[in-house]
XYZ file of C-alpha atoms in Angstrom:
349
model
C 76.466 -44.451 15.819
C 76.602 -47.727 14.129
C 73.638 -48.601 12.308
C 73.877 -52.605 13.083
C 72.597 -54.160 16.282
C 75.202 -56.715 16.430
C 77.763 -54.247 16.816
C 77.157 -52.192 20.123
C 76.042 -53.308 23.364
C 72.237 -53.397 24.041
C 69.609 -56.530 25.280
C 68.073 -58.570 23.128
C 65.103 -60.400 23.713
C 64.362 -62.950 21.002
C 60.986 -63.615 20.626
C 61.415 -67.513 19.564
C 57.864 -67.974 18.620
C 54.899 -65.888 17.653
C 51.886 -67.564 17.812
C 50.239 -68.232 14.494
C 50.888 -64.435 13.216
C 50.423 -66.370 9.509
C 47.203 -68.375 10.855
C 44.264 -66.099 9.832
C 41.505 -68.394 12.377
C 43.644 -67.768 15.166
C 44.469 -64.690 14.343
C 40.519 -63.760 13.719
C 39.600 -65.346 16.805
C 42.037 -62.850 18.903
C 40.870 -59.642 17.253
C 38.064 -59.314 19.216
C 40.165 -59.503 22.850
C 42.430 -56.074 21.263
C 39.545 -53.692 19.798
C 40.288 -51.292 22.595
C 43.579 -50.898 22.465
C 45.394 -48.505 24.702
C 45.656 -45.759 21.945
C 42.247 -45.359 20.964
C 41.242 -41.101 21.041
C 38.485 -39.772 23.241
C 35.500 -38.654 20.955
C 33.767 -35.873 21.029
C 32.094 -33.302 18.653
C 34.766 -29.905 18.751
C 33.322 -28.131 15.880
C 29.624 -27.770 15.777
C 29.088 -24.844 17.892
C 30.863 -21.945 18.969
C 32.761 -21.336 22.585
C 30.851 -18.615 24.459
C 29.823 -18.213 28.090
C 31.170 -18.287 31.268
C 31.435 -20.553 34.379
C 31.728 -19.877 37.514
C 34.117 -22.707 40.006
C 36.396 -22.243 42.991
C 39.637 -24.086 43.771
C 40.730 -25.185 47.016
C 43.352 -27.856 48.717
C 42.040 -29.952 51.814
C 45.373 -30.349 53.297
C 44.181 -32.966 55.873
C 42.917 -35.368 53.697
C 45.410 -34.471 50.700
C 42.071 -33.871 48.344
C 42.205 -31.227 45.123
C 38.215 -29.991 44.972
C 37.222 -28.217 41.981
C 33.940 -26.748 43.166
C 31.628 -25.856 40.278
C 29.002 -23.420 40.933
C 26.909 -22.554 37.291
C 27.768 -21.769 33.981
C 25.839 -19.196 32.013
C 24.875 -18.088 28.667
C 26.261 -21.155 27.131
C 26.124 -21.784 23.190
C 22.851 -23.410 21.649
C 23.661 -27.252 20.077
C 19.886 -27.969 19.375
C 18.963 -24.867 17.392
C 15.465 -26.357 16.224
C 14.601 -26.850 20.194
C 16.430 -23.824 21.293
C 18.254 -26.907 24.109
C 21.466 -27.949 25.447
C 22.215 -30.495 28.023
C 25.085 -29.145 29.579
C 27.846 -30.735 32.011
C 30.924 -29.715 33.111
C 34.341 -32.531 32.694
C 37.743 -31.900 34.941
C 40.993 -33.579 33.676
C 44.454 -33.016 35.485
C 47.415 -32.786 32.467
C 49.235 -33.811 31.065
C 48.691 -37.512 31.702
C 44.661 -37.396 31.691
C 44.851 -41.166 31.887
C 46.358 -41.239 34.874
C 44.044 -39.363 37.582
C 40.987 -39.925 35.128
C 38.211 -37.612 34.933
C 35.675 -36.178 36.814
C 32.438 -34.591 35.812
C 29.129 -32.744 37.102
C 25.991 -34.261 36.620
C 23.779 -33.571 33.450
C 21.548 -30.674 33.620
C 18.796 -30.396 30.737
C 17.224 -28.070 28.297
C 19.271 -24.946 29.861
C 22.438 -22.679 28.875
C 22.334 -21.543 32.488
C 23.158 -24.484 34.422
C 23.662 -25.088 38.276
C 25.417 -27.455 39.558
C 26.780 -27.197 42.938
C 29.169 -29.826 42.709
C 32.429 -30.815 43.646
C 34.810 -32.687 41.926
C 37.923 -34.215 44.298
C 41.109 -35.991 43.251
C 43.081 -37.892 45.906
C 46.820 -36.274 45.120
C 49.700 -35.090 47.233
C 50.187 -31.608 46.929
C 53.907 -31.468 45.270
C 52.461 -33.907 42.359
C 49.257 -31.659 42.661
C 51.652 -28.623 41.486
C 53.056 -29.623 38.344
C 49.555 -30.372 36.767
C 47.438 -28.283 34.863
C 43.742 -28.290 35.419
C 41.541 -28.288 32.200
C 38.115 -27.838 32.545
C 35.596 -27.801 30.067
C 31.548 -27.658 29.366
C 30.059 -30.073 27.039
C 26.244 -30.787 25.677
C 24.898 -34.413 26.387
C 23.976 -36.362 23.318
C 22.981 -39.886 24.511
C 23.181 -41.156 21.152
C 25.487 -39.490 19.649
C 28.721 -37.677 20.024
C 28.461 -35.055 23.033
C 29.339 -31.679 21.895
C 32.115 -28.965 22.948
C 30.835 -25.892 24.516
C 34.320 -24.097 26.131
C 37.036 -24.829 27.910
C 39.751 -23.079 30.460
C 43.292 -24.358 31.205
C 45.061 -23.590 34.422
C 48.227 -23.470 35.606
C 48.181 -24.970 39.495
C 51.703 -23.878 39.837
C 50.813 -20.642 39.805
C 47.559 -20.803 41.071
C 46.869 -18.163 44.236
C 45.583 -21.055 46.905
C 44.504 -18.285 49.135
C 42.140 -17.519 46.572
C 39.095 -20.083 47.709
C 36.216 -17.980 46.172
C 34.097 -18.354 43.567
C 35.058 -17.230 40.177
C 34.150 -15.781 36.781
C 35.949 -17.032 33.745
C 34.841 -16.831 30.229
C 35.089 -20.164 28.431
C 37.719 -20.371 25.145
C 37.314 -22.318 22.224
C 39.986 -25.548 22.395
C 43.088 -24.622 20.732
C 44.413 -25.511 17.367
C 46.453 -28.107 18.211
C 44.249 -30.002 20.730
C 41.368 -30.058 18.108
C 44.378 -31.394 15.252
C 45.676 -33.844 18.282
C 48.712 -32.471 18.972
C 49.648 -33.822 22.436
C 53.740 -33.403 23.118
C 53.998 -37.072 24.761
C 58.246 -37.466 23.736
C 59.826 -39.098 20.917
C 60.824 -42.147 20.510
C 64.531 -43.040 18.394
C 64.051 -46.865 17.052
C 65.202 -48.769 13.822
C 63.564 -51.378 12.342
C 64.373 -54.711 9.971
C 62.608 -57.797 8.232
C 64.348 -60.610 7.785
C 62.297 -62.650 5.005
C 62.246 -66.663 5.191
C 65.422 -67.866 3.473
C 66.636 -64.910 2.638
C 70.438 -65.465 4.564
C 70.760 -68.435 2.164
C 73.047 -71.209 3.847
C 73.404 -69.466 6.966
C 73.300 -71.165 10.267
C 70.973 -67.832 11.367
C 68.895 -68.346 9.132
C 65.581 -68.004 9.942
C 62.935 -70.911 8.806
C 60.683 -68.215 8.691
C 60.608 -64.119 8.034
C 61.416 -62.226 11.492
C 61.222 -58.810 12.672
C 63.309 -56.698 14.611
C 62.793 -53.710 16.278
C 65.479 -51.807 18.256
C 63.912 -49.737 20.817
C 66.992 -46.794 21.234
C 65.660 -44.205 23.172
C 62.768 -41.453 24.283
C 63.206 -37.892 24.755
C 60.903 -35.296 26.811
C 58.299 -37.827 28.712
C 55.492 -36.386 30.812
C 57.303 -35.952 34.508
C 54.153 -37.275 36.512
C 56.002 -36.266 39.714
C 58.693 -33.853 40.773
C 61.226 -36.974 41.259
C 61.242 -37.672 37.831
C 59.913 -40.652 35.437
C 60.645 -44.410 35.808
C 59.904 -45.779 32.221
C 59.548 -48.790 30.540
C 58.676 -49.871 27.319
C 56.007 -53.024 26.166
C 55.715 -54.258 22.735
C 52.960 -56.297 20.954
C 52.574 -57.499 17.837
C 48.660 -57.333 17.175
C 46.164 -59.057 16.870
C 48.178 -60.795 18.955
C 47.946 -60.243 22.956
C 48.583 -63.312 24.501
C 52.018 -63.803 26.706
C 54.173 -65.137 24.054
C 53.690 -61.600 22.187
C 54.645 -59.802 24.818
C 57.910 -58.516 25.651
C 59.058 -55.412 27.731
C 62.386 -53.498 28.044
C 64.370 -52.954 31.694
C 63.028 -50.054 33.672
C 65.068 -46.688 33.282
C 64.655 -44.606 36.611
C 64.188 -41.149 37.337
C 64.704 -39.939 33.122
C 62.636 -37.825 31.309
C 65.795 -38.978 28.327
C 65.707 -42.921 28.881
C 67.878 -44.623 26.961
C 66.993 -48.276 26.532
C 69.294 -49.516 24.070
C 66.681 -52.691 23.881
C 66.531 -55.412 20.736
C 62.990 -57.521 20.189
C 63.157 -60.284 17.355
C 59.843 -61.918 16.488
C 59.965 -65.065 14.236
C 56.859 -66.484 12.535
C 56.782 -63.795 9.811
C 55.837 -64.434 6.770
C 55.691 -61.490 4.323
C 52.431 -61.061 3.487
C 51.476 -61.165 7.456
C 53.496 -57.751 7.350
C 49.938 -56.532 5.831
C 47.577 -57.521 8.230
C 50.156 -57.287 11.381
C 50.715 -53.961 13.730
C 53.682 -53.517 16.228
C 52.771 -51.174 19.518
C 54.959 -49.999 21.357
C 54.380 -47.939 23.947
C 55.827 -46.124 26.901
C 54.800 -46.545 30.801
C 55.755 -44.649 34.080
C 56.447 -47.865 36.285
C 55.185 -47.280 40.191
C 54.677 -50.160 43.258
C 50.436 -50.459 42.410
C 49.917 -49.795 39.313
C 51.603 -48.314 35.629
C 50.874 -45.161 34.201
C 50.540 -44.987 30.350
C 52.617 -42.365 28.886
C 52.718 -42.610 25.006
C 53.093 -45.443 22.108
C 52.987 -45.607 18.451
C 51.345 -47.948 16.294
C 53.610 -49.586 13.295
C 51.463 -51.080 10.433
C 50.193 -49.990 6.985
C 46.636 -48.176 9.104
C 44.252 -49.758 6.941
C 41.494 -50.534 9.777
C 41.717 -54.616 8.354
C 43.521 -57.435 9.780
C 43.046 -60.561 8.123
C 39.586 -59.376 6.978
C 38.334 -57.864 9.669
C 37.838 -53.976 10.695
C 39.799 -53.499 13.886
C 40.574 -49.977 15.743
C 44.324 -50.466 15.984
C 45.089 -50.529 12.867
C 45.112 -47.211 12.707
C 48.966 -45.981 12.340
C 49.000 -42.124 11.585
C 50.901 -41.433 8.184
C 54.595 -41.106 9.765
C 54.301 -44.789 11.432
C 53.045 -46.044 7.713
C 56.024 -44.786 6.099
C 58.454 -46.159 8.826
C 56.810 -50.347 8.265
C 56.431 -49.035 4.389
C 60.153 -48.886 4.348
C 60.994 -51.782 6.655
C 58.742 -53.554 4.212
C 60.843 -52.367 1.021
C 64.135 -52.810 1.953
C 64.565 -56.756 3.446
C 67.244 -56.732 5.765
C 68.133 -53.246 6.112
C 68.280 -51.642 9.566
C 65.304 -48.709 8.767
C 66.125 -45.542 11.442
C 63.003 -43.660 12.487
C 62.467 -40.934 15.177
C 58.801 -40.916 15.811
C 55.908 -38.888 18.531
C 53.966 -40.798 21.083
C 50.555 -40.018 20.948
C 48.309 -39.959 23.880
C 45.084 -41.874 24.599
């Protein structure tokens, strides 16, 4: 495989300008418009009490209106969060996985000062059966803290492939502490294969190419092992930003790849305006979507800056590029107009 652009076939889109990425009140001014940017983590409290208890739910399918109802009876002998007040504030959340994002969740309402709970609900998710079957239902029991983080009580996963549909009763099943990896993150979302290269201002001497000013490029090669969100496959794309920067002229998106959990996208972004010390305070997100008719599904990104929680001056949540993304622009940023090769995960919301 070569390792210069210029020297297979691929698309480029060249970015011609980026909007003042060196002019810090413009650049302020945005910040606020990207604080909650798509990869910010759910929160939640996963360590302060124990997993113990059980809860008691049935599963059914309402073929008629195509309708997945999780009905959730009680939960009992639940752990105690408030040990001084001998409380918790229990409720019970439903996600479908692996794409939580993408059916959202549901959840019971809150019942108060009780480790017995009863609920009586039912949670329903509009979902065609086949789609309904390569899910996993994850259900778990948290404690209420209005003004704080709300607390993990248990959890149980289930496979719906295998899942006995005859079976509509009501069930025992003991809740398990979340697993080492989900509490550490770990959320298989595919891999991305890119490379990377800064150009700084003048630095082609008396070139015709060369840039008045520094420019990145980023060439987007490949993913391997996306979520399948249906049994026909994935239909991916790819949408890059460089933040704090949001408007149109930032954004730029690959061709769609259809039905391929392995898309190759072979893509090429250039973004002028650089300067180097912008390389500081700037982030590149990419990130991976499941294109349909209504609506996009997110899949995965990764976050390329030096995850200091600044830009310009000021704290902002994207900046928050886990230590394998900092190494990757670290590079980039070390060797000028080298082609830097990374293979990095997607992380989830």
């Amino acid at each position: 495989e070569s390792d210069t652009a210029s020297e297979i076939s691929f698309q480029c889109t060249r970015h011609k300008k980026t909007p003042s990425i060196g002019s810090h009140s413009s650049d302020m001014a945005s910040v606020s418009s990207v604080s909650g940017s798509v990869l910010s983590v759910y929160s939640g409290d996963f360590g302060s009490v124990d997993a113990q208890g059980t809860v008691e739910f049935a599963l059914d399918y309402d073929e008629k209106n195509r309708e997945f109802q999780v009905h959730v009876s009680q939960c009992k002998d639940l752990a105690v969060v408030d040990e001084k007040k001998g409380r918790s504030d229990p409720y019970v959340k439903t996600y479908l996985l692996p794409d939580k994002a993408r059916m959202g969740k549901r959840k019971t309402s809150v019942k108060k000062r009780t480790v017995n709970p009863i609920y009586n609900e039912v949670l329903r998710y509009k979902i065609e059966k086949m789609v309904l079957l390569i899910q996993k239902l994850n259900l778990s029991v948290w404690h209420n803290d209005p003004l704080g983080r709300n607390s993990f009580l248990g959890e149980i996963e289930i496979d719906l492939a295998s899942w006995d549909w005859s079976n509509r009763k009501l069930n025992w099943y003991p809740l398990k502490p979340r697993s080492l990896s989900a509490v550490n993150g770990v959320d298989h979302r595919g891999v991305m294969s890119l490379s990377i290269k800064y150009v700084p201002p003048g630095s082609l001497g008396k070139c015709p190419k060369n840039p008045p000013s520094g420019e990145v490029h980023i060439w987007v090669k490949d993913v391997k092992d996306l979520l399948q969100l249906r049994p026909s496959g994935v239909d991916s794309f790819v949408k890059c930003y460089v933040l704090p920067d949001t408007s149109k002229k930032s954004y730029q998106k690959t061709r769609v790849i259809k039905r391929d959990t392995n898309p190759v996208f072979n893509h090429t972004i250039v973004y002028d305006g650089f300067h180097t010390e912008d390389l500081k305070d700037a982030c590149v997100e990419l990130t991976v979507w499941d294109h349909e008719k209504l609506t996009n599904h997110f899949l995965g990104g990764i976050r390329l800056g030096l995850g200091t929680g600044l830009s310009y001056g000021i704290s902002v949540d994207w900046m928050d590029s886990t230590q394998e993304e900092v190494a990757f622009w670290q590079e980039m940023m070390l060797a000028a107009n080298e082609w830097i090769e990374g293979l990095l995960p997607l992380r989830s919301l």
